[in-house]
Amino acid sequence: MDTNGGATWQQADVVVVGAGLSGLVSAAQAYNAGRRVLILDQEPETALGGQAHWSFGGLFLVDSPEQRRLGVKDSAELALSDWMGSAAFDRPEDLWPRRWAEAYVDFAAGEKRAWLHALGVRIFPLVQWAERGGYDAQGHGNSVPRFHVVWGTGPGILAPFLAKVQEGVVAGRVQIAHRHRATELVFDAGAVTGVRGQILAPTGVQRGEASSRDVAGEFCVDTGAVIVSTGGIGGNHAMVREQWPHGSGPGYMLTGVPASVDGLFQRSVAEAGGALINTDRMWHYPEGIHNPDPVWPNHGIRILSGPSPLWLDATGHRLPVPLFPGFDSLGTLRHLETTGHDHSWFVLNKSIISKEFALSGSEQNPDLTGKDMKLLAKRVLPGATGPVQKFIDAGVDFVQADTAEELAAKMNALIAQDLIDPQGLQDTLVARDRQVVSGLGKDAQLNAIREARRFSTDKLMRVVPPHPMLAPEHGPLFAVRLTTLTRKSLGGLTTDLSGRVLSAAGTPIAGLYAAGEAAGFGGGGMHGYRSLEGTFLGGCLFSGRAAGRHAASTTQT
């Protein structure tokens, strides 16, 4: 993309700090309103689009045509009930997060899909069922499938906003200043009137790779409004540990976002008076695995599993109900913290791994990302997908064997500790298989699998029929070591529904806005404690649109 190279403008109507999805949406909205927009980003041009480029492209939609075609009965009322049961708002500072949650569910049940469709975004027709919960009707989880995958994944959702920003660049009304790292807000009479920062030295790194922080100069830009869209903290393990509730987190973690996701400017805004709340609320995944072809430091990938693998702790014990794959990410993470170990295991067989294993991210789903129907059709054929097979063959976390005893030995060898009892693993698998053979049984996970297969998408391409795990025709057995994967912060800068950053006293700071993860996707934490999934990209869209429109309406061109 042409970024109008040369010196950074000294003045702009709206300055957007951060060139991820929420920043691009904000900039596109302000440009559409006739404003002159400057986008500042500390990374090189190759990183344009930020984390969204790497995403699976999931969107939370309510009562969509895709749901209705699959027989899913959803409503705004049901979705809001699910959201509030998952968010579990319980703090005085949750006033604005709660308002943002209500507004976002209305958006997801209303104009969200039509707005995106008008921009050229298309949705894969088979809706997925994420975060299924498994508690009571008022507890955590999606009562129905709501996870809609964008045709084109993360790059597909970025495309219309990149195009609009490029239009502004060509028109001379938008400039993108790469390697410009904002460090400080400028105030005059209590209002934000500019941004100061450092010009970083040029770099040739590719998208996602860690870039240098060598300083080559400084800059200062005057403006009528600043929109902070710098993302979260997932690439900064020191900050993640500092904000981790009840301790400092697992001793070892993988990283699910590039190193540039450092949270530093969010903290600068807080030091300047913005109310930063709910920082202990975070969304990390317990089912991370090492990427055999890493892009950023300690690069991990999340397994998107169907419900059939047995989830065992580090010592080989099954996790409690309903901590099955895909049911309650935070609940599982909290439970695993109590075990005293930094890893857990999926145990499964070839039949399960072939149909139920998928990997999160645009690069791990070339069929959906590349809009390749022929490649997509192979998902319903026997055998693992190409990306999954690559991890089986080259990933350091996968072991396979013909017997439980042999599998236990390989699991212990992988971690260089004898934590898995071979006979105990055999007994666990035999007991599970007896429940399958009974045709009924008391095993809650098997009953959940049978229930999942009532949904057409799961039956077609996601969930295998219950079968004896030890049956030779379904072998070999697999074990996959799982590690906590950092991803999202759920807290952030407090904003009103216009995206204006509020002070600790609850008053708007003139000229200052925030969007996306920096704002907790709206209000300083619209998810509360838990996400229903598909809500991160959508939160960037919704909050970026609000901030961009309102910032444009309050500035002069």
Coordinates of C-alpha atoms in Angstrom, one line a residue:
M1 CA 0.0 0.0 0.0
D2 CA 1.2 3.5 -0.9
T3 CA 1.6 5.4 2.4
N4 CA 2.5 8.9 1.1
G5 CA 6.2 8.5 2.0
G6 CA 8.2 11.4 3.3
A7 CA 7.9 13.6 6.3
T8 CA 5.0 13.1 8.7
W9 CA 2.4 15.8 8.6
Q10 CA 2.7 18.4 11.3
Q11 CA -1.1 18.7 11.7
A12 CA -4.1 16.5 11.0
D13 CA -7.8 16.7 11.9
V14 CA -7.7 13.2 13.4
V15 CA -4.7 11.1 14.5
V16 CA -5.1 7.4 14.8
V17 CA -2.5 5.6 16.9
G18 CA -2.2 2.0 15.8
A19 CA -2.9 0.5 12.3
G20 CA -4.7 -2.7 13.4
L21 CA -8.4 -3.4 12.5
S22 CA -9.9 -0.9 15.0
G23 CA -7.5 1.8 13.8
L24 CA -8.2 1.2 10.2
V25 CA -12.0 1.3 10.8
S26 CA -11.6 4.5 12.8
A27 CA -9.5 6.1 10.0
A28 CA -11.9 5.0 7.3
Q29 CA -14.8 6.5 9.2
A30 CA -13.1 9.8 9.8
Y31 CA -11.9 10.0 6.2
N32 CA -15.5 9.2 5.0
A33 CA -16.6 12.2 7.0
G34 CA -14.2 14.5 5.1
R35 CA -11.4 14.7 7.7
R36 CA -7.7 14.7 7.2
V37 CA -6.4 11.6 8.9
L38 CA -2.9 10.6 10.1
I39 CA -2.3 7.0 11.2
L40 CA 0.8 6.4 13.3
D41 CA 2.2 2.9 13.8
Q42 CA 5.4 1.7 15.3
E43 CA 5.7 -1.3 12.9
P44 CA 6.8 -1.3 9.3
E45 CA 4.3 -1.3 6.3
T46 CA 4.5 -5.1 6.2
A47 CA 2.6 -5.2 9.5
L48 CA -0.4 -3.1 8.3
G49 CA -3.6 -4.6 9.7
G50 CA -2.1 -5.8 13.0
Q51 CA -3.4 -8.9 14.7
A52 CA -6.5 -9.1 12.5
H53 CA -4.4 -10.3 9.6
W54 CA -3.5 -13.5 11.6
S55 CA -7.0 -14.2 12.8
F56 CA -9.4 -17.0 11.9
G57 CA -12.0 -14.3 11.0
G58 CA -14.7 -15.3 13.5
L59 CA -17.6 -13.0 14.0
F60 CA -20.4 -13.2 16.6
L61 CA -23.7 -12.7 14.8
V62 CA -27.2 -13.2 16.2
D63 CA -30.2 -14.6 14.3
S64 CA -28.3 -14.5 11.0
P65 CA -29.5 -15.9 7.7
E66 CA -26.7 -18.5 8.1
Q67 CA -28.1 -19.6 11.4
R68 CA -31.6 -19.8 10.2
R69 CA -30.7 -21.9 7.2
L70 CA -29.1 -24.4 9.6
G71 CA -32.2 -24.5 11.8
V72 CA -30.6 -22.5 14.6
K73 CA -33.2 -20.5 16.6
D74 CA -31.5 -17.4 18.1
S75 CA -32.6 -14.0 19.3
A76 CA -31.2 -10.8 20.7
E77 CA -32.7 -11.7 24.1
L78 CA -31.1 -15.1 24.2
A79 CA -27.7 -13.7 23.1
L80 CA -27.8 -10.9 25.7
S81 CA -28.7 -13.5 28.4
D82 CA -25.7 -15.6 27.3
W83 CA -23.5 -12.5 27.3
M84 CA -24.4 -11.4 30.8
G85 CA -24.1 -14.9 32.1
S86 CA -20.6 -15.1 30.7
A87 CA -19.5 -11.6 31.6
A88 CA -20.6 -11.9 35.2
F89 CA -20.2 -8.1 35.7
D90 CA -19.6 -7.5 39.4
R91 CA -17.7 -4.2 39.9
P92 CA -18.8 -0.6 40.2
E93 CA -16.6 0.3 37.3
D94 CA -18.6 -2.1 35.1
L95 CA -21.2 0.6 34.3
W96 CA -19.8 1.4 30.8
P97 CA -18.7 -2.1 30.0
R98 CA -22.3 -3.3 30.6
R99 CA -23.7 -0.5 28.4
W100 CA -21.2 -1.4 25.7
A101 CA -22.2 -5.1 26.0
E102 CA -25.9 -4.3 25.5
A103 CA -25.1 -2.0 22.6
Y104 CA -22.8 -4.6 21.0
V105 CA -25.4 -7.4 21.2
D106 CA -27.9 -5.1 19.6
F107 CA -25.4 -4.4 16.8
A108 CA -24.7 -8.1 16.3
A109 CA -28.4 -8.9 16.1
G110 CA -29.1 -5.8 13.9
E111 CA -27.1 -3.9 11.3
K112 CA -23.7 -5.6 11.7
R113 CA -24.1 -8.3 9.0
A114 CA -25.8 -5.9 6.6
W115 CA -23.2 -3.2 7.1
L116 CA -20.4 -5.7 6.4
H117 CA -22.2 -7.3 3.5
A118 CA -22.5 -3.8 1.9
L119 CA -18.7 -3.5 2.3
G120 CA -18.2 -6.7 0.4
V121 CA -17.6 -9.1 3.4
R122 CA -19.0 -12.5 2.9
I123 CA -19.7 -15.3 5.5
F124 CA -18.9 -19.0 5.3
P125 CA -22.3 -20.7 5.5
L126 CA -21.5 -23.3 8.1
V127 CA -21.8 -21.6 11.5
Q128 CA -19.5 -22.9 14.3
W129 CA -20.4 -23.5 18.0
A130 CA -17.7 -22.0 20.2
E131 CA -17.6 -21.7 24.0
R132 CA -20.5 -24.0 24.6
G133 CA -20.5 -23.6 28.4
G134 CA -22.2 -26.6 30.0
Y135 CA -23.4 -25.0 33.3
D136 CA -27.0 -23.8 33.8
A137 CA -29.1 -21.6 31.5
Q138 CA -27.8 -18.4 33.2
G139 CA -24.2 -19.4 33.2
H140 CA -21.3 -19.1 30.8
G141 CA -21.6 -20.1 27.2
N142 CA -23.3 -19.8 23.8
S143 CA -26.7 -21.5 24.0
V144 CA -26.6 -21.9 20.2
P145 CA -23.9 -21.7 17.4
R146 CA -23.0 -18.0 16.7
F147 CA -19.4 -18.2 15.4
H148 CA -19.5 -17.0 11.8
V149 CA -16.2 -17.4 9.8
V150 CA -15.5 -14.6 7.3
W151 CA -14.8 -16.0 3.8
G152 CA -11.2 -14.9 3.5
T153 CA -10.6 -15.1 7.3
G154 CA -8.7 -12.1 8.9
P155 CA -7.5 -10.7 5.6
G156 CA -11.1 -10.8 4.3
I157 CA -12.4 -8.6 7.1
L158 CA -9.5 -6.2 6.7
A159 CA -9.9 -5.8 3.0
P160 CA -12.7 -3.1 2.8
F161 CA -11.1 -0.9 5.4
L162 CA -7.6 -1.2 3.8
A163 CA -9.2 -0.3 0.5
K164 CA -11.0 2.8 2.0
V165 CA -7.8 4.0 3.7
Q166 CA -5.9 3.5 0.4
E167 CA -8.5 5.6 -1.3
G168 CA -7.8 8.3 1.2
V169 CA -4.1 8.0 0.7
V170 CA -4.5 8.5 -3.1
A171 CA -6.8 11.4 -2.5
G172 CA -4.1 13.0 -0.3
R173 CA -6.3 13.1 2.8
V174 CA -4.9 10.0 4.7
Q175 CA -1.3 9.4 5.6
I176 CA 0.2 6.3 7.2
A177 CA 3.4 7.0 9.1
H178 CA 5.1 3.7 9.8
R179 CA 7.9 3.3 12.3
H180 CA 6.3 6.2 14.3
R181 CA 5.9 5.2 17.9
A182 CA 3.6 7.4 19.9
T183 CA 4.8 7.9 23.5
E184 CA 3.0 10.9 24.9
L185 CA -0.2 12.9 24.5
V186 CA 0.0 16.7 24.2
F187 CA -2.6 18.7 26.2
D188 CA -3.7 22.3 26.1
A189 CA -6.3 23.6 28.7
G190 CA -7.2 20.0 29.6
A191 CA -7.9 18.9 26.0
V192 CA -5.7 16.6 23.9
T193 CA -4.2 18.6 21.1
G194 CA -1.4 16.4 19.8
V195 CA 0.9 13.4 20.0
R196 CA 4.6 13.2 20.5
G197 CA 6.8 10.2 19.9
Q198 CA 9.8 8.5 18.4
I199 CA 10.7 7.8 14.8
L200 CA 12.1 4.3 14.7
A201 CA 14.9 3.3 12.4
P202 CA 13.9 1.6 9.2
T203 CA 13.6 -2.2 9.2
G204 CA 13.3 -5.0 6.7
V205 CA 11.4 -7.5 8.9
Q206 CA 8.5 -9.4 7.5
R207 CA 4.9 -9.3 8.9
G208 CA 4.8 -10.5 12.5
E209 CA 8.5 -10.6 13.1
A210 CA 9.9 -8.6 16.0
S211 CA 11.2 -5.3 14.9
S212 CA 13.9 -3.1 16.4
R213 CA 13.3 -0.2 18.7
D214 CA 16.3 1.8 17.6
V215 CA 15.4 5.5 17.6
A216 CA 16.2 7.7 14.6
G217 CA 14.4 10.9 15.5
E218 CA 11.3 12.4 17.2
F219 CA 8.0 13.8 16.0
C220 CA 5.1 15.9 17.3
V221 CA 1.7 16.2 15.5
D222 CA -1.0 18.7 16.3
T223 CA -4.6 17.5 15.9
G224 CA -8.2 18.0 16.9
A225 CA -8.7 14.4 18.1
V226 CA -6.6 11.4 18.9
I227 CA -7.9 7.8 18.7
V228 CA -5.9 5.2 20.6
S229 CA -6.1 1.8 18.9
T230 CA -2.9 0.2 20.0
G231 CA -4.3 -3.2 20.9
G232 CA -3.6 -5.2 24.1
I233 CA -0.7 -6.7 26.0
G234 CA -0.4 -10.3 24.8
G235 CA 3.0 -9.9 23.3
N236 CA 4.4 -8.5 26.5
H237 CA 4.7 -11.4 29.0
A238 CA 6.0 -9.2 31.7
M239 CA 2.9 -7.1 31.6
V240 CA 0.6 -10.2 31.3
R241 CA 2.2 -11.6 34.5
E242 CA 2.0 -8.3 36.3
Q243 CA -1.8 -8.1 35.6
W244 CA -2.5 -11.8 36.1
P245 CA -5.2 -12.4 38.7
H246 CA -4.1 -14.3 41.8
G247 CA -0.4 -14.7 41.0
S248 CA 1.8 -14.3 38.0
G249 CA 0.4 -17.1 35.7
P250 CA 1.9 -20.3 34.5
G251 CA 5.7 -20.6 34.6
Y252 CA 5.9 -21.1 30.9
M253 CA 3.6 -19.7 28.3
L254 CA 3.4 -19.4 24.5
T255 CA 2.7 -16.2 22.7
G256 CA -0.3 -15.9 20.4
V257 CA 0.3 -12.4 19.1
P258 CA 3.3 -10.6 17.7
A259 CA 5.8 -8.9 20.1
S260 CA 4.5 -5.5 19.0
V261 CA 1.4 -6.1 21.0
D262 CA 3.1 -4.5 24.1
G263 CA 0.4 -2.4 25.8
L264 CA 2.9 0.5 26.4
F265 CA 0.9 3.4 24.9
Q266 CA -2.3 2.3 26.6
R267 CA -0.4 2.7 29.9
S268 CA 0.9 6.1 28.7
V269 CA -2.7 7.2 28.2
A270 CA -3.6 6.0 31.7
E271 CA -0.7 8.0 33.1
A272 CA -2.2 11.1 31.3
G273 CA -5.5 10.7 33.1
G274 CA -7.5 8.0 31.2
A275 CA -9.2 5.5 33.4
L276 CA -7.7 2.1 32.7
I277 CA -9.9 -0.6 34.4
N278 CA -10.3 -4.4 34.6
T279 CA -6.7 -5.0 33.7
D280 CA -6.8 -8.4 35.5
R281 CA -9.4 -9.7 33.1
M282 CA -7.7 -11.4 30.3
W283 CA -8.5 -14.0 27.6
H284 CA -5.7 -16.6 27.1
Y285 CA -6.1 -20.1 25.8
P286 CA -5.1 -23.4 27.6
E287 CA -4.8 -25.4 24.3
G288 CA -1.7 -23.7 22.7
I289 CA 1.0 -25.7 20.9
H290 CA 4.4 -24.6 19.5
N291 CA 4.4 -23.5 15.9
P292 CA 7.0 -25.5 14.1
D293 CA 7.5 -22.6 11.7
P294 CA 7.4 -19.6 14.1
V295 CA 7.1 -16.0 12.9
W296 CA 7.4 -14.1 16.2
P297 CA 9.2 -15.1 19.4
N298 CA 7.7 -18.1 21.3
H299 CA 5.0 -18.4 18.6
G300 CA 2.1 -20.6 19.6
I301 CA -1.0 -21.7 17.7
R302 CA -4.3 -22.6 19.3
I303 CA -6.0 -25.9 18.6
L304 CA -9.6 -25.5 17.7
S305 CA -10.9 -28.9 18.7
G306 CA -14.2 -30.7 18.6
P307 CA -15.5 -32.1 21.8
S308 CA -14.2 -35.7 21.6
P309 CA -10.6 -35.6 22.8
L310 CA -10.1 -36.5 26.5
W311 CA -8.6 -33.6 28.3
L312 CA -6.2 -34.7 30.9
D313 CA -4.1 -32.7 33.4
A314 CA -0.3 -33.2 33.6
T315 CA -0.7 -36.2 35.8
G316 CA -3.2 -38.0 33.6
H317 CA -6.5 -37.2 35.3
R318 CA -9.5 -36.1 33.3
L319 CA -10.6 -32.5 33.8
P320 CA -13.9 -32.0 35.7
V321 CA -17.2 -31.5 34.0
P322 CA -17.8 -29.4 31.8
L323 CA -14.2 -28.7 31.0
F324 CA -14.3 -30.4 27.6
P325 CA -12.6 -29.0 24.5
G326 CA -14.4 -25.9 23.3
F327 CA -16.7 -25.5 26.3
D328 CA -15.1 -23.1 28.8
S329 CA -11.6 -21.6 28.1
L330 CA -11.3 -19.5 31.2
G331 CA -12.7 -22.2 33.5
T332 CA -10.2 -24.7 32.1
L333 CA -7.4 -22.2 32.5
R334 CA -8.3 -21.6 36.1
H335 CA -8.5 -25.3 36.9
L336 CA -5.2 -26.1 35.3
E337 CA -3.5 -23.3 37.4
T338 CA -4.4 -25.4 40.5
T339 CA -2.6 -28.4 39.3
G340 CA 0.9 -26.9 39.7
H341 CA 2.0 -27.8 36.2
D342 CA 2.4 -25.7 33.1
H343 CA 0.9 -28.2 30.6
S344 CA -2.0 -30.5 30.0
W345 CA -2.9 -33.1 27.4
F346 CA -5.4 -34.0 24.7
V347 CA -5.6 -37.8 24.3
L348 CA -7.4 -39.0 21.1
N349 CA -7.1 -41.3 18.1
K350 CA -6.6 -41.0 14.4
S351 CA -10.4 -40.8 13.7
I352 CA -10.8 -37.9 16.1
I353 CA -7.8 -35.9 15.1
S354 CA -8.7 -36.3 11.4
K355 CA -12.1 -34.7 11.7
E356 CA -12.1 -32.6 14.9
F357 CA -8.7 -30.9 14.9
A358 CA -8.4 -27.5 13.3
L359 CA -5.9 -24.7 14.0
S360 CA -6.7 -21.1 14.6
G361 CA -5.4 -18.4 12.4
S362 CA -5.5 -17.2 8.7
E363 CA -2.2 -18.9 7.8
Q364 CA -3.3 -22.3 9.2
N365 CA -6.5 -22.2 7.1
P366 CA -5.4 -21.6 3.5
D367 CA -8.7 -22.9 2.1
L368 CA -10.8 -20.3 3.9
T369 CA -8.2 -17.5 3.7
G370 CA -7.6 -18.1 0.0
K371 CA -11.3 -18.7 -0.8
D372 CA -10.4 -22.0 -2.4
M373 CA -13.5 -24.2 -2.7
K374 CA -11.5 -27.2 -4.0
L375 CA -9.2 -27.2 -1.0
L376 CA -12.1 -26.5 1.3
A377 CA -14.0 -29.6 0.0
K378 CA -11.1 -31.8 1.2
R379 CA -12.1 -31.1 4.8
V380 CA -14.9 -33.7 4.6
L381 CA -12.6 -36.3 3.2
P382 CA -10.8 -38.9 5.5
G383 CA -7.5 -37.7 7.0
A384 CA -6.2 -34.6 8.7
T385 CA -6.0 -31.3 6.8
G386 CA -2.7 -30.3 5.4
P387 CA -1.9 -27.8 8.2
V388 CA -2.9 -30.2 10.9
Q389 CA -0.8 -33.0 9.3
K390 CA 2.2 -30.6 9.3
F391 CA 1.9 -30.2 13.0
I392 CA 1.5 -33.9 13.5
D393 CA 4.6 -34.6 11.5
A394 CA 6.8 -31.6 12.7
G395 CA 5.2 -30.3 15.9
V396 CA 7.1 -30.9 19.1
D397 CA 3.9 -31.4 21.1
F398 CA 2.6 -34.5 19.3
V399 CA 3.2 -38.2 20.2
Q400 CA 1.5 -41.3 18.8
A401 CA 1.4 -44.9 19.7
D402 CA -0.6 -48.1 19.2
T403 CA -1.2 -48.8 22.9
A404 CA -2.0 -46.8 26.0
E405 CA 1.1 -48.1 27.7
E406 CA 3.4 -47.0 24.8
L407 CA 1.6 -43.6 24.6
A408 CA 2.2 -43.0 28.3
A409 CA 5.9 -43.7 27.9
K410 CA 6.1 -41.2 25.0
M411 CA 4.2 -38.6 27.0
N412 CA 6.6 -39.0 29.9
A413 CA 9.6 -38.9 27.6
L414 CA 8.4 -35.6 26.0
I415 CA 8.4 -33.8 29.3
A416 CA 11.3 -35.8 30.8
Q417 CA 9.1 -36.7 33.9
D418 CA 7.2 -39.8 34.8
L419 CA 3.9 -38.1 35.5
I420 CA 1.6 -40.3 33.5
D421 CA 0.9 -43.8 34.9
P422 CA 0.5 -46.2 32.0
Q423 CA -2.0 -48.4 33.8
G424 CA -4.0 -45.4 34.9
L425 CA -4.2 -44.1 31.3
Q426 CA -5.3 -47.5 30.1
D427 CA -8.0 -47.7 32.8
T428 CA -9.2 -44.2 31.9
L429 CA -9.6 -45.2 28.2
V430 CA -11.2 -48.5 28.9
A431 CA -13.7 -46.9 31.3
R432 CA -14.6 -44.3 28.7
D433 CA -15.0 -47.0 26.0
R434 CA -17.3 -49.1 28.1
Q435 CA -19.6 -46.1 28.3
V436 CA -19.6 -45.8 24.5
V437 CA -20.4 -49.5 24.0
S438 CA -23.3 -49.2 26.5
G439 CA -25.1 -47.0 24.0
L440 CA -26.3 -44.8 26.9
G441 CA -24.0 -44.3 29.8
K442 CA -23.3 -41.7 32.4
D443 CA -20.2 -40.0 30.9
A444 CA -21.1 -36.3 30.5
Q445 CA -18.6 -35.8 27.7
L446 CA -20.0 -38.6 25.6
N447 CA -23.5 -37.2 26.1
A448 CA -22.2 -33.7 25.0
I449 CA -20.8 -35.3 21.9
R450 CA -24.1 -36.9 21.0
E451 CA -25.9 -33.6 21.6
A452 CA -23.3 -31.7 19.4
R453 CA -24.0 -34.1 16.5
R454 CA -27.7 -33.0 16.5
F455 CA -26.3 -29.7 14.9
S456 CA -25.8 -30.2 11.2
T457 CA -22.4 -28.4 11.0
D458 CA -21.0 -30.5 13.8
K459 CA -22.3 -33.7 12.3
L460 CA -21.0 -32.9 8.8
M461 CA -17.5 -31.6 9.5
R462 CA -16.7 -31.2 13.1
V463 CA -17.7 -34.1 15.4
V464 CA -17.0 -37.8 14.9
P465 CA -19.6 -40.4 16.1
P466 CA -18.8 -41.8 19.5
H467 CA -16.7 -44.9 19.2
P468 CA -14.2 -46.9 21.4
M469 CA -11.0 -44.9 21.6
L470 CA -8.9 -48.1 21.8
A471 CA -10.5 -49.8 18.8
P472 CA -7.6 -50.7 16.4
E473 CA -9.5 -49.5 13.3
H474 CA -9.6 -46.0 14.8
G475 CA -5.9 -45.9 15.7
P476 CA -3.2 -45.0 16.4
L477 CA -3.6 -43.1 19.6
F478 CA -2.3 -39.5 19.9
A479 CA -1.4 -37.3 22.8
V480 CA -0.9 -33.6 22.4
R481 CA 0.9 -31.5 25.0
L482 CA -1.0 -28.2 25.6
T483 CA 0.4 -25.0 26.9
T484 CA -1.2 -21.7 27.9
L485 CA -1.2 -19.3 24.9
T486 CA -1.4 -15.5 25.6
R487 CA -4.0 -13.7 23.4
K488 CA -6.3 -10.9 24.5
S489 CA -6.8 -8.4 27.4
L490 CA -10.4 -7.9 28.3
G491 CA -9.9 -4.7 30.3
G492 CA -8.9 -1.4 28.9
L493 CA -9.5 2.4 28.8
T494 CA -12.9 3.4 29.9
T495 CA -15.0 4.9 27.0
D496 CA -18.5 6.1 26.6
L497 CA -20.6 4.9 23.7
S498 CA -19.1 7.5 21.5
G499 CA -15.6 6.1 22.2
R500 CA -14.5 9.1 24.3
V501 CA -12.0 8.2 26.9
L502 CA -13.2 9.0 30.4
S503 CA -11.2 10.1 33.4
A504 CA -11.3 8.3 36.8
A505 CA -14.0 10.9 37.7
G506 CA -16.1 9.6 34.7
T507 CA -15.8 12.8 32.6
P508 CA -14.7 12.7 29.0
I509 CA -11.2 13.9 28.2
A510 CA -11.7 16.4 25.4
G511 CA -10.1 15.2 22.1
L512 CA -9.3 11.7 23.3
Y513 CA -10.9 8.5 22.0
A514 CA -10.1 4.8 22.2
A515 CA -11.1 1.7 20.2
G516 CA -10.5 -2.0 20.0
E517 CA -8.6 -3.9 22.5
A518 CA -7.0 -0.8 24.0
A519 CA -10.6 0.1 25.1
G520 CA -11.4 -3.4 26.2
F521 CA -13.2 -3.5 22.9
G522 CA -15.5 -0.8 24.4
G523 CA -16.1 0.8 27.8
G524 CA -13.0 -0.7 29.4
G525 CA -14.2 -4.3 29.2
M526 CA -17.5 -5.2 27.5
H527 CA -16.8 -8.9 27.8
G528 CA -16.5 -8.9 31.5
Y529 CA -14.7 -12.0 32.6
R530 CA -15.4 -14.3 29.6
S531 CA -15.7 -14.0 25.9
L532 CA -18.4 -15.8 23.8
E533 CA -15.8 -15.9 20.9
G534 CA -16.2 -14.1 17.6
T535 CA -16.4 -10.9 19.6
F536 CA -12.9 -9.6 19.2
L537 CA -12.9 -8.6 15.5
G538 CA -16.5 -7.5 16.0
G539 CA -15.5 -5.4 19.0
C540 CA -12.8 -3.7 16.9
L541 CA -15.4 -3.0 14.1
F542 CA -18.0 -1.6 16.5
S543 CA -15.8 0.5 18.7
G544 CA -13.6 1.7 15.8
R545 CA -16.7 2.8 13.9
A546 CA -18.0 4.7 16.9
A547 CA -14.7 6.4 17.7
G548 CA -14.0 7.4 14.1
R549 CA -17.5 8.8 13.5
H550 CA -17.6 10.8 16.7
A551 CA -14.0 12.1 16.5
A552 CA -14.8 13.3 12.9
S553 CA -17.9 15.1 14.1
T554 CA -16.1 17.1 16.7
T555 CA -13.1 18.3 14.6
Q556 CA -12.8 20.9 11.9
T557 CA -11.3 20.3 8.5

